[in-house]
Amino acid sequence: MGGVVDTLRQGGSAVTVVETTGPRDAERLAALAASGALTEGVIPDAVVASGGDGTINEVVNGLLAAPLLSPPALGLIPLGTANVLAAELGLPTGAADLARTLAGAAPRVIHAGRANGRLFTMMAGVGLDAHVVEGVDPIVKRRLGKGAYFLESLAQIARWPSPRYRVTLWDAAGRDSVHDVASCIVAKGHFYGGRFVCAPDARLDVSGFQVCLFLEGGRLAALAYGAALVTGQLARWGADAARAARGGLGYRVVPAVRVRIEGPLGDPVQGDGDTIGRLPVDMETAAPFSVLAPPLRPVSQLR
């Protein structure tokens, strides 16, 4: 982070650095920053989140909770394990290039999702996905990074009871459909868990969701879905129902503007890599906001 901040200051930008002290502190500080409380009453042009997807999620929740008609733009200095939002936005990785983006990029409007009142920027999920997120040991995560999720996935699969979830989707015309699934990921962006793709047509700058429905339960199916994800097959299954059937696994990606998920009462709901709620959960698109990033790439370039 220091290199980015130094470059910004050398270029004439006024930067105030505030450190977090614990969980949800980034949310509190972002709300204060958006209102000018940390900059002597001056509303900043941007509030920059320096950290991983969990920190960014907190900052977005704080930023959009501020009582402002037009909150400051969100900027990112990605430092975490997966940095999925940064990848989705196509942010550069070098300190100098990232500083130039923060100082000079035209704000881009994107849409967050809302799950029982809690915002998420990239994805929310229930089922195995959410149990893995909740089960990861923070100490192991700091030591192993993404490896901690791989180990926890194996541990969860070994004891997975294969519950079922009822997912109700509403399209833009208000028509509803009901699906019985083993797991579900509600995607705002096309990347998942780093650079893996499960919803190729998901776009941050479009209202609504691409809902990934994993139909088959059981340990073997969970392993097969995981293998398909990391090898790039899952996205192709979602685009070709016949291919999914030939592969022996049920997988669909369905667009929706509203989502309700029911299942075991109190089951975790993950959003952007952290637990953000419990079942049952209702999701809809939140108000749009601005982010400092290069122009969003066409869908054809995201596949």
Short mmCIF file of C-alpha atoms in Angstrom, two decimals, residues 5-265:
data_model
loop_
_atom_site.label_atom_id
_atom_site.label_comp_id
_atom_site.label_asym_id
_atom_site.label_seq_id
_atom_site.Cartn_x
_atom_site.Cartn_y
_atom_site.Cartn_z
CA VAL A 5 0.14 6.17 -1.36
CA ASP A 6 3.60 7.67 -1.92
CA THR A 7 3.03 7.84 -5.67
CA LEU A 8 -0.35 9.51 -5.19
CA ARG A 9 1.13 12.13 -2.88
CA GLN A 10 4.04 12.78 -5.21
CA GLY A 11 1.50 13.41 -7.94
CA GLY A 12 -0.29 16.04 -5.85
CA SER A 13 -3.16 14.00 -4.41
CA ALA A 14 -4.17 14.62 -0.79
CA VAL A 15 -4.31 11.27 0.96
CA THR A 16 -5.47 10.50 4.50
CA VAL A 17 -4.55 7.01 5.74
CA VAL A 18 -6.65 5.45 8.51
CA GLU A 19 -5.93 1.96 9.84
CA THR A 20 -8.58 -0.53 10.93
CA THR A 21 -8.41 -2.24 14.30
CA GLY A 22 -10.74 -5.24 13.91
CA PRO A 23 -13.77 -6.79 12.21
CA ARG A 24 -16.36 -4.31 10.85
CA ASP A 25 -14.04 -1.39 11.63
CA ALA A 26 -13.53 -0.73 7.90
CA GLU A 27 -17.30 -0.35 7.55
CA ARG A 28 -17.46 2.19 10.37
CA LEU A 29 -14.50 4.16 9.04
CA ALA A 30 -15.83 4.16 5.48
CA ALA A 31 -19.12 5.70 6.64
CA LEU A 32 -17.20 8.38 8.53
CA ALA A 33 -14.88 9.01 5.58
CA ALA A 34 -17.78 9.34 3.13
CA SER A 35 -19.30 12.10 5.25
CA GLY A 36 -16.01 14.00 5.60
CA ALA A 37 -15.64 13.23 9.30
CA LEU A 38 -12.04 12.05 8.77
CA THR A 39 -11.01 14.97 6.54
CA GLU A 40 -12.10 18.04 8.53
CA GLY A 41 -15.54 18.14 6.97
CA VAL A 42 -14.36 17.95 3.36
CA ILE A 43 -16.12 15.20 1.37
CA PRO A 44 -13.36 13.20 -0.34
CA ASP A 45 -13.42 12.40 -4.04
CA ALA A 46 -12.88 8.73 -3.22
CA VAL A 47 -12.70 6.31 -0.33
CA VAL A 48 -10.02 3.70 -1.01
CA ALA A 49 -10.18 0.20 0.48
CA SER A 50 -6.76 -1.36 1.00
CA GLY A 51 -7.09 -5.09 1.68
CA GLY A 52 -8.86 -8.21 0.47
CA ASP A 53 -12.41 -8.84 -0.68
CA GLY A 54 -13.69 -8.96 2.91
CA THR A 55 -12.28 -5.51 3.67
CA ILE A 56 -13.66 -4.17 0.41
CA ASN A 57 -17.07 -5.58 1.29
CA GLU A 58 -17.00 -3.75 4.62
CA VAL A 59 -15.98 -0.48 2.93
CA VAL A 60 -18.79 -0.77 0.37
CA ASN A 61 -21.34 -1.35 3.14
CA GLY A 62 -20.06 1.67 5.06
CA LEU A 63 -19.79 3.86 1.97
CA LEU A 64 -23.35 3.22 0.83
CA ALA A 65 -24.72 3.51 4.37
CA ALA A 66 -23.60 7.15 4.54
CA PRO A 67 -26.57 9.56 4.28
CA LEU A 68 -25.44 11.05 0.95
CA LEU A 69 -27.25 11.25 -2.38
CA SER A 70 -23.95 10.70 -4.19
CA PRO A 71 -21.29 8.99 -2.04
CA PRO A 72 -17.60 9.26 -2.96
CA ALA A 73 -16.25 6.80 -5.50
CA LEU A 74 -14.72 3.56 -4.30
CA GLY A 75 -11.03 2.95 -4.96
CA LEU A 76 -9.14 -0.29 -4.40
CA ILE A 77 -5.63 -1.22 -3.35
CA PRO A 78 -5.92 -5.04 -3.49
CA LEU A 79 -3.86 -6.82 -0.84
CA GLY A 80 -5.91 -9.89 0.10
CA THR A 81 -6.04 -13.58 -0.74
CA ALA A 82 -8.13 -13.67 -3.92
CA ASN A 83 -8.90 -10.02 -4.84
CA VAL A 84 -11.83 -11.10 -7.00
CA LEU A 85 -13.33 -7.61 -7.41
CA ALA A 86 -9.96 -6.16 -8.44
CA ALA A 87 -9.63 -8.88 -11.08
CA GLU A 88 -13.16 -8.26 -12.32
CA LEU A 89 -12.44 -4.55 -12.68
CA GLY A 90 -9.18 -5.21 -14.51
CA LEU A 91 -7.11 -3.18 -12.07
CA PRO A 92 -3.34 -3.03 -12.71
CA THR A 93 -1.04 -4.66 -10.16
CA GLY A 94 1.96 -2.33 -10.13
CA ALA A 95 2.01 0.51 -7.59
CA ALA A 96 2.60 3.24 -10.17
CA ASP A 97 -0.11 2.02 -12.56
CA LEU A 98 -2.57 1.52 -9.72
CA ALA A 99 -1.87 5.04 -8.41
CA ARG A 100 -2.49 6.46 -11.89
CA THR A 101 -5.81 4.59 -12.01
CA LEU A 102 -6.88 5.95 -8.62
CA ALA A 103 -5.87 9.50 -9.54
CA GLY A 104 -7.08 9.65 -13.11
CA ALA A 105 -9.63 6.98 -13.97
CA ALA A 106 -13.13 8.12 -14.82
CA PRO A 107 -15.53 6.67 -12.24
CA ARG A 108 -17.42 3.60 -13.50
CA VAL A 109 -20.92 2.85 -12.26
CA ILE A 110 -21.49 -0.68 -10.95
CA HIS A 111 -24.24 -2.41 -8.98
CA ALA A 112 -23.88 -4.30 -5.71
CA GLY A 113 -26.24 -6.99 -4.51
CA ARG A 114 -28.11 -6.92 -1.21
CA ALA A 115 -28.71 -10.03 0.92
CA ASN A 116 -31.02 -9.48 3.91
CA GLY A 117 -29.81 -5.89 3.98
CA ARG A 118 -26.11 -6.70 3.67
CA LEU A 119 -24.30 -5.65 0.49
CA PHE A 120 -22.03 -7.84 -1.61
CA THR A 121 -20.10 -6.79 -4.71
CA MET A 122 -19.16 -10.02 -6.49
CA MET A 123 -21.10 -13.04 -5.27
CA ALA A 124 -23.20 -14.55 -2.51
CA GLY A 125 -23.67 -18.26 -1.97
CA VAL A 126 -25.28 -21.00 0.09
CA GLY A 127 -24.48 -24.66 0.49
CA LEU A 128 -20.98 -26.11 0.40
CA ASP A 129 -19.54 -22.80 -0.76
CA ALA A 130 -20.83 -20.94 2.30
CA HIS A 131 -19.85 -23.69 4.76
CA VAL A 132 -16.28 -23.63 3.44
CA VAL A 133 -16.09 -19.86 3.89
CA GLU A 134 -17.45 -20.08 7.42
CA GLY A 135 -15.17 -22.98 8.35
CA VAL A 136 -11.83 -21.54 7.21
CA ASP A 137 -9.50 -20.88 10.15
CA PRO A 138 -8.21 -17.26 9.94
CA ILE A 139 -4.77 -18.34 11.15
CA VAL A 140 -4.52 -21.01 8.45
CA LYS A 141 -5.81 -18.49 5.90
CA ARG A 142 -3.05 -16.01 6.79
CA ARG A 143 -0.44 -18.74 6.42
CA LEU A 144 -1.71 -20.57 3.34
CA GLY A 145 -3.83 -18.03 1.48
CA LYS A 146 -6.00 -19.79 -1.11
CA GLY A 147 -4.66 -23.13 0.12
CA ALA A 148 -6.73 -22.70 3.28
CA TYR A 149 -9.91 -22.79 1.19
CA PHE A 150 -8.76 -25.90 -0.66
CA LEU A 151 -8.09 -27.75 2.62
CA GLU A 152 -11.37 -26.61 4.14
CA SER A 153 -13.22 -27.68 0.99
CA LEU A 154 -11.85 -31.22 1.35
CA ALA A 155 -12.76 -31.26 5.04
CA GLN A 156 -16.30 -30.05 4.35
CA ILE A 157 -16.83 -32.51 1.50
CA ALA A 158 -15.71 -35.41 3.71
CA ARG A 159 -18.52 -34.73 6.17
CA TRP A 160 -21.02 -33.01 3.86
CA PRO A 161 -24.62 -34.03 4.73
CA SER A 162 -25.95 -32.89 1.30
CA PRO A 163 -28.88 -30.70 2.38
CA ARG A 164 -31.21 -29.31 -0.28
CA TYR A 165 -32.11 -25.67 -0.89
CA ARG A 166 -35.20 -24.11 -2.42
CA VAL A 167 -34.26 -21.20 -4.71
CA THR A 168 -37.00 -18.91 -6.01
CA LEU A 169 -36.02 -16.57 -8.84
CA TRP A 170 -37.88 -13.62 -10.34
CA ASP A 171 -37.04 -12.29 -13.78
CA ALA A 172 -37.37 -8.71 -15.02
CA ALA A 173 -41.00 -9.34 -16.04
CA GLY A 174 -41.89 -10.47 -12.52
CA ARG A 175 -42.23 -14.16 -13.45
CA ASP A 176 -41.00 -16.60 -10.84
CA SER A 177 -39.39 -20.03 -11.05
CA VAL A 178 -38.54 -22.47 -8.26
CA HIS A 179 -35.48 -24.71 -8.21
CA ASP A 180 -34.41 -27.52 -5.87
CA VAL A 181 -30.59 -27.44 -5.64
CA ALA A 182 -27.60 -28.74 -3.72
CA SER A 183 -25.80 -25.38 -3.75
CA CYS A 184 -26.31 -21.94 -5.22
CA ILE A 185 -24.05 -19.00 -6.10
CA VAL A 186 -25.66 -15.65 -6.90
CA ALA A 187 -23.15 -13.84 -9.10
CA LYS A 188 -22.70 -10.15 -9.82
CA GLY A 189 -19.35 -10.68 -11.54
CA HIS A 190 -18.07 -13.51 -13.70
CA PHE A 191 -14.97 -14.32 -11.61
CA TYR A 192 -15.22 -16.60 -8.57
CA GLY A 193 -12.59 -17.57 -5.98
CA GLY A 194 -9.84 -15.73 -7.84
CA ARG A 195 -9.83 -16.18 -11.64
CA PHE A 196 -12.25 -19.10 -11.93
CA VAL A 197 -15.47 -18.57 -13.90
CA CYS A 198 -18.90 -19.97 -13.09
CA ALA A 199 -21.15 -17.25 -14.61
CA PRO A 200 -19.59 -15.95 -17.85
CA ASP A 201 -22.36 -13.44 -18.56
CA ALA A 202 -22.42 -11.77 -15.14
CA ARG A 203 -21.62 -8.06 -15.31
CA LEU A 204 -21.02 -5.54 -12.53
CA ASP A 205 -22.45 -2.68 -14.61
CA VAL A 206 -25.78 -4.45 -15.21
CA SER A 207 -28.55 -4.62 -12.64
CA GLY A 208 -29.59 -8.12 -11.60
CA PHE A 209 -27.81 -11.42 -11.13
CA GLN A 210 -26.65 -14.56 -12.87
CA VAL A 211 -27.69 -17.38 -10.52
CA CYS A 212 -25.59 -20.55 -10.61
CA LEU A 213 -27.62 -23.62 -9.68
CA PHE A 214 -25.77 -26.81 -8.70
CA LEU A 215 -28.45 -29.47 -8.96
CA GLU A 216 -26.66 -32.65 -7.89
CA GLY A 217 -25.85 -33.41 -4.24
CA GLY A 218 -23.37 -35.73 -2.61
CA ARG A 219 -19.60 -35.86 -2.14
CA LEU A 220 -18.73 -37.13 -5.60
CA ALA A 221 -20.82 -34.43 -7.25
CA ALA A 222 -19.17 -31.76 -5.09
CA LEU A 223 -15.72 -32.99 -6.15
CA ALA A 224 -16.79 -33.08 -9.80
CA TYR A 225 -18.19 -29.55 -9.67
CA GLY A 226 -14.95 -28.33 -8.10
CA ALA A 227 -12.85 -30.03 -10.77
CA ALA A 228 -15.05 -28.55 -13.52
CA LEU A 229 -14.64 -25.08 -12.01
CA VAL A 230 -10.84 -25.14 -11.84
CA THR A 231 -10.49 -26.64 -15.33
CA GLY A 232 -12.82 -24.12 -16.96
CA GLN A 233 -15.53 -26.65 -17.82
CA LEU A 234 -18.20 -25.32 -15.46
CA ALA A 235 -18.75 -22.09 -17.38
CA ARG A 236 -19.24 -24.07 -20.60
CA TRP A 237 -21.74 -26.36 -18.88
CA GLY A 238 -23.74 -23.31 -17.82
CA ALA A 239 -23.88 -22.10 -21.42
CA ASP A 240 -24.81 -25.51 -22.82
CA ALA A 241 -27.42 -27.49 -20.89
CA ALA A 242 -27.00 -30.49 -23.21
CA ARG A 243 -23.27 -30.60 -22.49
CA ALA A 244 -23.98 -30.44 -18.77
CA ALA A 245 -26.28 -33.42 -19.08
CA ARG A 246 -23.66 -35.35 -21.04
CA GLY A 247 -21.15 -34.56 -18.32
CA GLY A 248 -23.40 -36.28 -15.81
CA LEU A 249 -23.99 -33.20 -13.64
CA GLY A 250 -26.91 -30.82 -13.49
CA TYR A 251 -25.76 -27.20 -13.68
CA ARG A 252 -27.67 -24.13 -14.83
CA VAL A 253 -27.07 -20.40 -14.87
CA VAL A 254 -30.30 -18.39 -14.75
CA PRO A 255 -30.66 -14.58 -14.87
CA ALA A 256 -32.78 -13.02 -12.13
CA VAL A 257 -33.51 -9.66 -10.57
CA ARG A 258 -34.67 -11.06 -7.22
CA VAL A 259 -33.72 -14.22 -5.35
CA ARG A 260 -35.05 -16.00 -2.27
CA ILE A 261 -33.21 -18.99 -0.86
CA GLU A 262 -34.62 -21.31 1.81
CA GLY A 263 -33.01 -24.32 3.41
CA PRO A 264 -31.79 -25.47 6.82
CA LEU A 265 -32.70 -22.65 9.18
#
